[in-house]
């Protein structure tokens, strides 16, 4: 059955209003005012960067392209969108507002950014204004009151059904593009060529993608955020790691897959082992489970694979305890995802602020909260052959914990990461990425 998107949006908006009511009450403000943002320009140049809309704005309306616009919400009143549609023949002008959201909002069209002042609340001092400094207009200078921001960001971890549906749509686009990327890899394309095949299939480029595609052949897979794109393929091509997402109505997906050129080799067997372990980790995305524990469990599981494949000479437990596993798995197990690929408030102790610490020795974990229904998180274990980190093990006297001959055998393949986006529910977790892959 197709979801009733207008009804889901109406429920989503209801939730946003309730959250805003509470946030404004806590901060002692009368109105929520959210600028969409302005274009940013390159230094000493008139070239603008791809526009990234204020996430607090796109939470309310699926508008990701409109600059110099505003969302105004006063408790008890219909929200208002001040919609900037300039007279401009140099650039594409945002179209007339349409869509389910327009039924729930008063929309006023303005032709210059300054006209917004006529439609913003009378007293800026009574407004919680959420945005970046560059969005300031007259007295409407973003103040980002901590109590308001902390509450809204904390609550944003709990996705509405509408948001999950938007993320499902993003996953479908991302998976379609991942399939095209794999085909390009199998056909012998360069990193640049694969990237182009991905963008073509997604129908998205730097203006839309939620982050820069990571398209890595061979050893490049060992660079966690490899965003160079070689124009020629290496010879021979051995492996392919792609971490690439897509956007849908302002919501992101974040997907990583790793492939071996020779699907009967040992690297493929290692990929398969990580894939099986990843599925078990996805199954831990359950109500009341501490995400920090999920990360620590992942270390043990990945160290087990390292042992199984003869890459380490010590037990998985010892590998985790001594930090050997961290040399092979040097990032967090994942993060919240939604309006931003790395969603906010990953460390929030409560809706009033505070910080939940990371486990000692794990500085790159981005989420330390306990999972609850509605949260959507990535699960992205990896194993990499990173000389710099392996050298550090040697320097710390841990050289004997590693079988260097086995490392030499795997180094030319770079690394492995498998990443899915998973919804925590009251019951079994729901894997948006695997669902999209299974759909064909
Ligand atoms: N694509 C960035 C990440 O996986 O977090
Ligand atoms: Mn991720
Ligand atoms: Mn990713």
Tab-separated table of C-alpha atoms and ligand atoms in Angstrom:
chain	number	residue	atom	x	y	z
A	1	UNK	CA	0.000	0.000	0.000
A	2	UNK	CA	1.357	3.418	-0.902
A	3	UNK	CA	1.739	5.698	2.097
A	4	UNK	CA	-0.563	8.671	2.324
A	5	UNK	CA	2.157	11.337	2.216
A	6	UNK	CA	-0.079	14.358	2.805
A	7	UNK	CA	-1.454	12.685	5.936
A	8	UNK	CA	2.038	11.744	7.092
A	9	UNK	CA	3.204	15.306	6.517
A	10	UNK	CA	0.270	16.664	8.526
A	11	UNK	CA	1.202	14.398	11.448
A	12	UNK	CA	4.841	15.413	11.097
A	13	UNK	CA	3.904	19.068	11.247
A	14	UNK	CA	1.741	18.476	14.276
A	15	UNK	CA	4.750	16.953	16.009
A	16	UNK	CA	7.006	19.848	14.997
A	17	UNK	CA	4.525	22.334	16.411
A	18	UNK	CA	4.301	20.455	19.719
A	19	UNK	CA	8.086	20.354	19.924
A	20	UNK	CA	8.369	24.047	19.064
A	21	UNK	CA	5.722	24.897	21.703
A	22	UNK	CA	7.789	23.167	24.351
A	23	UNK	CA	11.104	24.583	23.130
A	24	UNK	CA	9.745	28.150	23.129
A	25	UNK	CA	8.244	27.645	26.565
A	26	UNK	CA	11.576	26.451	27.904
A	27	UNK	CA	13.475	29.334	26.334
A	28	UNK	CA	10.865	31.938	27.298
A	29	UNK	CA	10.176	33.099	23.720
A	30	UNK	CA	6.997	33.942	21.827
A	31	UNK	CA	7.952	32.862	18.322
A	32	UNK	CA	10.237	30.584	16.406
A	33	UNK	CA	11.907	32.281	13.443
A	34	UNK	CA	14.059	30.255	11.063
A	35	UNK	CA	15.852	31.716	8.050
A	36	UNK	CA	16.493	29.333	5.171
A	37	UNK	CA	19.958	30.802	4.734
A	38	UNK	CA	21.929	32.773	2.192
A	39	UNK	CA	24.312	31.860	-0.566
A	40	UNK	CA	27.962	31.738	0.462
A	41	UNK	CA	30.636	33.084	-1.852
A	42	UNK	CA	34.173	31.980	-2.500
A	43	UNK	CA	36.823	34.307	-1.164
A	44	UNK	CA	37.714	37.227	-3.479
A	45	UNK	CA	35.282	35.808	-6.023
A	46	UNK	CA	31.679	36.071	-7.138
A	47	UNK	CA	31.229	32.284	-7.342
A	48	UNK	CA	28.815	30.818	-4.845
A	49	UNK	CA	29.130	27.439	-3.123
A	50	UNK	CA	26.374	24.848	-3.498
A	51	UNK	CA	23.570	26.108	-1.271
A	52	UNK	CA	23.037	24.146	1.930
A	53	UNK	CA	19.689	25.102	3.440
A	54	UNK	CA	19.343	25.557	7.207
A	55	UNK	CA	18.333	22.108	8.542
A	56	UNK	CA	16.002	23.794	11.048
A	57	UNK	CA	14.156	25.237	8.044
A	58	UNK	CA	13.898	22.115	5.926
A	59	UNK	CA	12.585	20.239	8.959
A	60	UNK	CA	9.351	22.200	8.448
A	61	UNK	CA	9.086	22.402	4.684
A	62	UNK	CA	10.635	20.284	1.928
A	63	UNK	CA	12.362	23.300	0.390
A	64	UNK	CA	16.067	22.882	-0.115
A	65	UNK	CA	16.736	25.504	-2.768
A	66	UNK	CA	15.111	28.708	-1.538
A	67	UNK	CA	17.472	31.309	-0.111
A	68	UNK	CA	16.542	34.388	1.976
A	69	UNK	CA	13.262	32.819	3.062
A	70	UNK	CA	11.879	32.395	6.567
A	71	UNK	CA	9.724	30.094	8.624
A	72	UNK	CA	7.759	31.779	11.398
A	73	UNK	CA	5.860	29.845	14.016
A	74	UNK	CA	3.867	31.437	16.817
A	75	UNK	CA	2.214	28.897	19.125
A	76	UNK	CA	-1.484	28.655	18.412
A	77	UNK	CA	-1.153	30.091	14.897
A	78	UNK	CA	-0.604	28.609	11.468
A	79	UNK	CA	3.080	28.562	10.578
A	80	UNK	CA	4.100	31.119	7.972
A	81	UNK	CA	6.618	30.734	5.202
A	82	UNK	CA	8.092	33.947	3.854
A	83	UNK	CA	9.083	32.734	0.438
A	84	UNK	CA	11.751	34.558	-1.514
A	85	UNK	CA	10.986	34.513	-5.217
A	86	UNK	CA	13.036	37.341	-6.680
A	87	UNK	CA	12.638	39.030	-10.029
A	88	UNK	CA	15.858	37.672	-11.500
A	89	UNK	CA	16.849	36.718	-15.018
A	90	UNK	CA	20.395	35.633	-14.103
A	91	UNK	CA	19.441	32.623	-12.034
A	92	UNK	CA	16.695	30.077	-11.785
A	93	UNK	CA	14.003	31.510	-9.558
A	94	UNK	CA	12.233	29.185	-7.107
A	95	UNK	CA	8.874	28.156	-8.535
A	96	UNK	CA	5.474	28.959	-7.127
A	97	UNK	CA	5.135	27.062	-3.865
A	98	UNK	CA	3.170	23.848	-4.305
A	99	UNK	CA	2.754	20.616	-2.404
A	100	UNK	CA	0.960	19.294	0.639
A	101	UNK	CA	2.823	21.625	2.962
A	102	UNK	CA	1.242	24.748	1.443
A	103	UNK	CA	-2.157	23.720	2.801
A	104	UNK	CA	-0.854	23.993	6.331
A	105	UNK	CA	1.001	27.266	6.114
A	106	UNK	CA	0.408	30.851	5.238
A	107	UNK	CA	2.766	31.555	2.364
A	108	UNK	CA	3.804	35.088	1.516
A	109	UNK	CA	5.989	35.709	-1.491
A	110	UNK	CA	8.669	38.373	-1.274
A	111	UNK	CA	10.728	39.753	-4.133
A	112	UNK	CA	13.733	41.045	-2.202
A	113	UNK	CA	15.323	39.674	0.997
A	114	UNK	CA	14.559	42.928	2.860
A	115	UNK	CA	10.828	42.585	2.252
A	116	UNK	CA	10.852	39.771	4.799
A	117	UNK	CA	11.010	42.412	7.541
A	118	UNK	CA	7.391	43.378	6.824
A	119	UNK	CA	6.268	39.825	7.570
A	120	UNK	CA	8.451	38.843	10.502
A	121	UNK	CA	7.080	39.240	14.061
A	122	UNK	CA	6.970	42.734	15.519
A	123	UNK	CA	9.430	42.215	18.347
A	124	UNK	CA	12.645	40.423	17.398
A	125	UNK	CA	13.699	40.305	21.043
A	126	UNK	CA	10.841	37.873	21.771
A	127	UNK	CA	11.904	35.476	19.014
A	128	UNK	CA	14.088	32.405	19.063
A	129	UNK	CA	15.931	32.884	15.774
A	130	UNK	CA	17.701	29.743	14.607
A	131	UNK	CA	20.321	30.076	11.915
A	132	UNK	CA	23.799	31.182	10.967
A	133	UNK	CA	25.110	34.726	11.506
A	134	UNK	CA	25.035	35.484	7.758
A	135	UNK	CA	21.239	35.198	7.807
A	136	UNK	CA	20.831	38.289	9.990
A	137	UNK	CA	18.279	40.758	8.660
A	138	UNK	CA	17.763	44.031	10.565
A	139	UNK	CA	17.061	43.166	14.172
A	140	UNK	CA	16.527	39.533	13.288
A	141	UNK	CA	19.952	38.299	14.219
A	142	UNK	CA	20.106	34.555	14.906
A	143	UNK	CA	20.391	34.070	18.678
A	144	UNK	CA	20.152	30.258	18.729
A	145	UNK	CA	18.992	30.089	22.374
A	146	UNK	CA	20.676	27.024	23.893
A	147	UNK	CA	17.521	25.779	25.639
A	148	UNK	CA	15.527	25.947	22.401
A	149	UNK	CA	18.219	24.424	20.209
A	150	UNK	CA	19.021	21.660	22.709
A	151	UNK	CA	15.384	20.618	22.921
A	152	UNK	CA	14.695	20.671	19.181
A	153	UNK	CA	17.920	18.890	18.289
A	154	UNK	CA	17.441	16.221	20.919
A	155	UNK	CA	13.902	15.516	19.745
A	156	UNK	CA	14.932	15.474	16.106
A	157	UNK	CA	16.613	12.135	16.711
A	158	UNK	CA	13.114	10.622	16.885
A	159	UNK	CA	11.922	10.545	13.315
A	160	UNK	CA	8.271	10.912	12.437
A	161	UNK	CA	6.695	8.402	10.068
A	162	UNK	CA	6.896	11.082	7.371
A	163	UNK	CA	10.640	11.415	7.892
A	164	UNK	CA	11.212	7.671	7.725
A	165	UNK	CA	9.263	7.643	4.479
A	166	UNK	CA	11.453	10.419	3.062
A	167	UNK	CA	14.543	8.456	4.086
A	168	UNK	CA	13.105	5.375	2.446
A	169	UNK	CA	12.850	7.413	-0.753
A	170	UNK	CA	16.460	8.600	-0.373
A	171	UNK	CA	17.557	4.984	0.091
A	172	UNK	CA	15.806	3.919	-3.107
A	173	UNK	CA	17.646	6.605	-5.064
A	174	UNK	CA	20.958	5.763	-3.422
A	175	UNK	CA	20.631	2.051	-4.083
A	176	UNK	CA	19.733	2.633	-7.721
A	177	UNK	CA	22.919	4.671	-8.050
A	178	UNK	CA	25.004	2.131	-6.118
A	179	UNK	CA	23.937	-0.509	-8.611
A	180	UNK	CA	24.990	1.705	-11.508
A	181	UNK	CA	28.326	2.319	-9.779
A	182	UNK	CA	28.944	-1.399	-9.384
A	183	UNK	CA	28.180	-1.935	-13.077
A	184	UNK	CA	30.646	0.815	-13.997
A	185	UNK	CA	33.286	-0.775	-11.747
A	186	UNK	CA	32.751	-4.201	-13.343
A	187	UNK	CA	33.024	-2.566	-16.768
A	188	UNK	CA	36.451	-1.161	-15.887
A	189	UNK	CA	35.622	2.511	-15.325
A	190	UNK	CA	37.915	4.892	-13.442
A	191	UNK	CA	36.955	6.403	-10.102
A	192	UNK	CA	35.840	9.497	-11.940
A	193	UNK	CA	33.795	7.429	-14.388
A	194	UNK	CA	32.155	5.480	-11.590
A	195	UNK	CA	31.329	8.723	-9.807
A	196	UNK	CA	29.701	10.076	-12.965
A	197	UNK	CA	27.711	6.857	-13.403
A	198	UNK	CA	26.546	7.207	-9.811
A	199	UNK	CA	25.465	10.827	-10.217
A	200	UNK	CA	23.703	10.047	-13.480
A	201	UNK	CA	21.732	7.173	-11.963
A	202	UNK	CA	20.860	9.163	-8.839
A	203	UNK	CA	19.999	12.251	-10.860
A	204	UNK	CA	21.997	14.165	-8.250
A	205	UNK	CA	25.314	16.005	-8.063
A	206	UNK	CA	27.116	18.263	-5.611
A	207	UNK	CA	24.018	20.470	-5.382
A	208	UNK	CA	21.927	17.598	-4.031
A	209	UNK	CA	24.124	14.830	-2.620
A	210	UNK	CA	24.208	14.798	1.180
A	211	UNK	CA	28.019	14.428	1.193
A	212	UNK	CA	30.894	14.048	-1.246
A	213	UNK	CA	30.960	10.621	-2.834
A	214	UNK	CA	33.798	8.369	-1.732
A	215	UNK	CA	34.729	6.284	-4.774
A	216	UNK	CA	37.900	4.332	-4.113
A	217	UNK	CA	39.670	1.669	-6.144
A	218	UNK	CA	42.364	-0.589	-4.671
A	219	UNK	CA	44.532	1.030	-1.950
A	220	UNK	CA	42.412	4.175	-2.001
A	221	UNK	CA	39.863	2.264	0.060
A	222	UNK	CA	42.237	2.726	2.998
A	223	UNK	CA	41.683	6.497	2.982
A	224	UNK	CA	38.534	6.855	5.062
A	225	UNK	CA	37.290	9.992	3.348
A	226	UNK	CA	38.893	9.555	-0.063
A	227	UNK	CA	37.349	12.213	-2.286
A	228	UNK	CA	39.959	12.464	-5.040
A	229	UNK	CA	38.769	10.816	-8.219
A	230	UNK	CA	41.416	9.433	-10.515
A	231	UNK	CA	40.557	9.844	-14.176
A	232	UNK	CA	42.255	6.591	-15.168
A	233	UNK	CA	41.653	3.181	-13.616
A	234	UNK	CA	44.613	1.516	-11.889
A	235	UNK	CA	46.038	-1.700	-13.349
A	236	UNK	CA	45.106	-4.168	-12.209
A	237	UNK	CA	41.826	-3.213	-10.590
A	238	UNK	CA	41.359	-5.336	-7.478
A	239	UNK	CA	38.704	-3.769	-5.295
A	240	UNK	CA	36.134	-1.032	-5.023
A	241	UNK	CA	34.798	0.798	-1.967
A	242	UNK	CA	31.959	3.256	-2.495
A	243	UNK	CA	30.425	5.382	0.248
A	244	UNK	CA	27.756	7.499	-1.399
A	245	UNK	CA	24.325	8.769	-0.482
A	246	UNK	CA	21.354	10.585	-1.916
A	247	UNK	CA	18.829	13.153	-0.796
A	248	UNK	CA	15.063	13.129	-0.865
A	249	UNK	CA	13.050	16.158	0.231
A	250	UNK	CA	15.993	17.214	2.369
A	251	UNK	CA	16.578	13.804	3.995
A	252	UNK	CA	19.733	11.766	3.476
A	253	UNK	CA	20.781	8.199	3.029
A	254	UNK	CA	24.358	7.075	3.678
A	255	UNK	CA	25.372	3.797	2.070
A	256	UNK	CA	28.695	1.998	1.691
A	257	UNK	CA	29.468	-1.155	-0.243
A	258	UNK	CA	32.738	-2.899	-1.016
A	259	UNK	CA	33.404	-5.212	-3.952
A	260	UNK	CA	36.201	-7.485	-5.041
A	261	UNK	CA	37.060	-7.718	-8.713
A	262	UNK	CA	37.553	-11.445	-8.349
A	263	UNK	CA	34.507	-12.698	-6.485
A	264	UNK	CA	36.205	-15.959	-5.598
A	265	UNK	CA	39.280	-14.462	-3.895
A	266	UNK	CA	40.166	-14.045	-0.237
A	267	UNK	CA	39.288	-10.375	-0.212
A	268	UNK	CA	35.739	-11.301	-1.225
A	269	UNK	CA	35.686	-13.809	1.643
A	270	UNK	CA	36.744	-11.005	3.995
A	271	UNK	CA	34.002	-8.756	2.600
A	272	UNK	CA	31.476	-11.538	3.151
A	273	UNK	CA	32.616	-11.986	6.747
A	274	UNK	CA	32.263	-8.247	7.447
A	275	UNK	CA	28.867	-8.284	5.752
A	276	UNK	CA	27.610	-11.107	7.982
A	277	UNK	CA	28.932	-9.343	11.081
A	278	UNK	CA	27.353	-6.074	9.920
A	279	UNK	CA	23.935	-7.731	9.710
A	280	UNK	CA	24.304	-8.970	13.276
A	281	UNK	CA	25.198	-5.425	14.368
A	282	UNK	CA	22.149	-4.049	12.559
A	283	UNK	CA	20.061	-6.446	14.585
A	284	UNK	CA	21.316	-4.716	17.754
A	285	UNK	CA	19.541	-1.494	16.806
A	286	UNK	CA	16.922	-2.029	19.449
A	287	UNK	CA	15.061	-0.007	22.027
A	288	UNK	CA	17.076	0.711	25.200
A	289	UNK	CA	20.353	-0.535	23.723
A	290	UNK	CA	23.308	1.776	24.389
A	291	UNK	CA	24.884	2.685	21.042
A	292	UNK	CA	28.272	2.835	22.779
A	293	UNK	CA	27.931	-0.846	23.582
A	294	UNK	CA	27.056	-1.530	19.977
A	295	UNK	CA	30.326	0.145	18.976
A	296	UNK	CA	32.364	-1.832	21.525
A	297	UNK	CA	30.695	-5.095	20.498
A	298	UNK	CA	31.568	-4.277	16.891
A	299	UNK	CA	35.247	-4.068	17.833
A	300	UNK	CA	35.128	-7.533	19.319
A	301	UNK	CA	33.286	-8.910	16.324
A	302	UNK	CA	35.700	-7.351	13.820
A	303	UNK	CA	38.695	-8.510	15.858
A	304	UNK	CA	37.223	-12.008	15.599
A	305	UNK	CA	37.298	-11.686	11.814
A	306	UNK	CA	40.884	-10.415	11.901
A	307	UNK	CA	41.812	-13.480	13.899
A	308	UNK	CA	39.866	-15.814	11.644
A	309	UNK	CA	41.694	-14.454	8.596
A	310	UNK	CA	45.066	-14.687	10.308
A	311	UNK	CA	45.668	-10.937	10.346
A	312	UNK	CA	46.261	-10.827	14.072
A	313	UNK	CA	48.035	-13.299	16.297
A	314	UNK	CA	46.249	-12.469	19.561
A	315	UNK	CA	42.726	-13.216	20.778
A	316	UNK	CA	39.947	-10.813	19.800
A	317	UNK	CA	39.640	-9.762	23.440
A	318	UNK	CA	43.322	-8.882	23.675
A	319	UNK	CA	43.194	-7.095	20.314
A	320	UNK	CA	40.392	-4.855	21.594
A	321	UNK	CA	42.017	-4.268	24.954
A	322	UNK	CA	45.401	-3.295	23.531
A	323	UNK	CA	43.993	-1.065	20.775
A	324	UNK	CA	45.060	-3.399	17.969
A	325	UNK	CA	41.479	-3.571	16.677
A	326	UNK	CA	41.410	0.237	16.493
A	327	UNK	CA	44.269	0.232	13.991
A	328	UNK	CA	42.111	-1.809	11.618
A	329	UNK	CA	38.772	-0.205	12.570
A	330	UNK	CA	39.655	3.410	13.365
A	331	UNK	CA	36.241	5.089	13.182
A	332	UNK	CA	32.921	4.924	14.947
A	333	UNK	CA	30.333	2.256	14.197
A	334	UNK	CA	27.979	4.946	12.925
A	335	UNK	CA	25.863	7.971	13.691
A	336	UNK	CA	22.364	9.318	13.607
A	337	UNK	CA	21.087	10.328	10.188
A	338	UNK	CA	18.153	12.358	8.916
A	339	UNK	CA	18.086	15.942	7.731
A	340	UNK	CA	21.869	15.820	7.952
A	341	UNK	CA	24.004	12.855	7.098
A	342	UNK	CA	25.646	13.183	10.499
A	343	UNK	CA	22.599	14.136	12.473
A	344	UNK	CA	22.849	16.525	15.400
A	345	UNK	CA	22.684	15.820	19.135
A	346	UNK	CA	24.561	12.530	18.978
A	347	UNK	CA	26.016	13.125	22.437
A	348	UNK	CA	22.997	14.787	24.048
A	349	UNK	CA	22.404	13.570	27.570
A	350	UNK	CA	18.879	14.934	27.714
A	351	UNK	CA	16.535	17.348	25.973
A	352	UNK	CA	17.978	20.084	28.192
A	353	UNK	CA	21.576	19.529	27.161
A	354	UNK	CA	24.513	17.775	28.766
A	355	UNK	CA	26.957	15.389	27.147
A	356	UNK	CA	27.153	11.620	27.161
A	357	UNK	CA	30.865	10.812	26.981
A	358	UNK	CA	32.461	8.575	24.410
A	359	UNK	CA	34.015	5.345	25.627
A	360	UNK	CA	37.657	5.908	26.505
A	361	UNK	CA	39.955	5.248	23.570
A	362	UNK	CA	37.183	5.743	20.999
A	363	UNK	CA	37.395	9.407	20.009
A	364	UNK	CA	35.598	9.114	16.687
A	365	UNK	CA	32.285	7.706	17.823
A	366	UNK	CA	29.569	10.224	16.877
A	367	UNK	CA	26.641	8.818	18.817
A	368	UNK	CA	26.596	7.908	22.496
A	369	UNK	CA	22.855	7.889	23.153
A	370	UNK	CA	20.710	4.942	24.046
A	371	UNK	CA	18.613	3.807	21.119
A	372	UNK	CA	14.896	4.498	21.172
A	373	UNK	CA	12.079	3.886	18.689
A	374	UNK	CA	12.172	6.393	15.860
A	375	UNK	CA	15.926	6.847	15.856
A	376	UNK	CA	17.609	6.153	12.543
A	377	UNK	CA	21.291	5.297	12.699
A	378	UNK	CA	23.959	4.047	10.375
A	379	UNK	CA	25.779	0.803	11.058
A	380	UNK	CA	29.095	0.937	9.243
A	381	UNK	CA	31.794	-1.455	10.399
A	382	UNK	CA	35.025	-1.447	8.456
A	383	UNK	CA	38.433	-3.078	8.244
A	384	UNK	CA	41.270	-1.162	6.595
A	385	UNK	CA	44.965	-1.578	5.934
A	386	UNK	CA	46.296	1.852	6.873
A	387	UNK	CA	50.076	1.951	7.061
A	388	UNK	CA	50.185	4.978	9.334
A	389	UNK	CA	48.078	3.286	12.005
A	390	UNK	CA	49.795	-0.073	11.649
A	391	UNK	CA	53.167	1.641	12.069
A	392	UNK	CA	51.902	3.177	15.282
A	393	UNK	CA	51.136	-0.316	16.561
A	394	UNK	CA	54.719	-1.325	15.848
A	395	UNK	CA	55.979	1.790	17.620
A	396	UNK	CA	53.938	0.828	20.669
A	397	UNK	CA	55.576	-2.592	20.775
A	398	UNK	CA	52.483	-4.334	19.438
A	399	UNK	CA	54.120	-5.532	16.231
A	400	UNK	CA	53.948	-9.211	17.289
A	401	UNK	CA	50.132	-8.930	17.571
A	402	UNK	CA	49.929	-8.580	13.788
A	403	UNK	CA	50.781	-11.060	11.056
A	404	UNK	CA	52.596	-8.682	8.698
A	405	UNK	CA	52.697	-11.147	5.855
A	406	UNK	CA	48.905	-11.311	5.897
A	407	UNK	CA	48.729	-7.507	6.047
A	408	UNK	CA	50.975	-7.382	2.964
A	409	UNK	CA	48.571	-9.715	1.175
A	410	UNK	CA	45.521	-7.548	1.899
A	411	UNK	CA	47.064	-4.069	1.699
A	412	UNK	CA	46.626	-3.778	-2.101
A	413	UNK	CA	42.833	-4.051	-1.612
A	414	UNK	CA	42.674	-0.971	0.635
A	415	UNK	CA	39.806	-1.708	2.950
A	416	UNK	CA	36.226	-2.719	3.518
A	417	UNK	CA	33.227	-0.816	4.800
A	418	UNK	CA	29.601	-1.920	4.723
A	419	UNK	CA	27.086	0.723	5.756
A	420	UNK	CA	23.312	0.593	6.127
A	421	UNK	CA	20.725	2.986	7.563
A	422	UNK	CA	18.621	1.301	10.223
A	423	UNK	CA	15.429	2.398	11.999
A	424	UNK	CA	14.985	1.538	15.663
A	425	UNK	CA	11.406	0.486	16.371
A	426	UNK	CA	9.442	-0.964	19.294
A	427	UNK	CA	10.177	-4.322	17.775
A	428	UNK	CA	12.713	-5.656	15.269
A	429	UNK	CA	14.926	-3.055	13.586
A	430	UNK	CA	14.102	-1.950	10.109
A	431	UNK	CA	16.918	-1.732	7.581
A	432	UNK	CA	16.143	0.925	4.961
A	433	UNK	CA	19.209	0.081	2.877
A	434	UNK	CA	18.703	-3.669	2.689
A	435	UNK	CA	15.030	-3.095	1.913
A	436	UNK	CA	15.992	-0.919	-1.053
A	437	UNK	CA	18.569	-3.433	-2.311
A	438	UNK	CA	16.042	-6.249	-1.954
A	439	UNK	CA	13.451	-4.305	-3.947
A	440	UNK	CA	15.565	-4.770	-7.053
B	1	LIG	N1	29.724	9.066	4.456
B	1	LIG	C1	30.241	9.497	5.683
B	1	LIG	C2	29.949	8.538	6.727
B	1	LIG	O1	29.769	7.375	6.467
B	1	LIG	O2	29.819	8.859	7.871
B	2	LIG	MN1	28.013	7.142	7.773
B	3	LIG	MN1	28.998	6.743	4.628
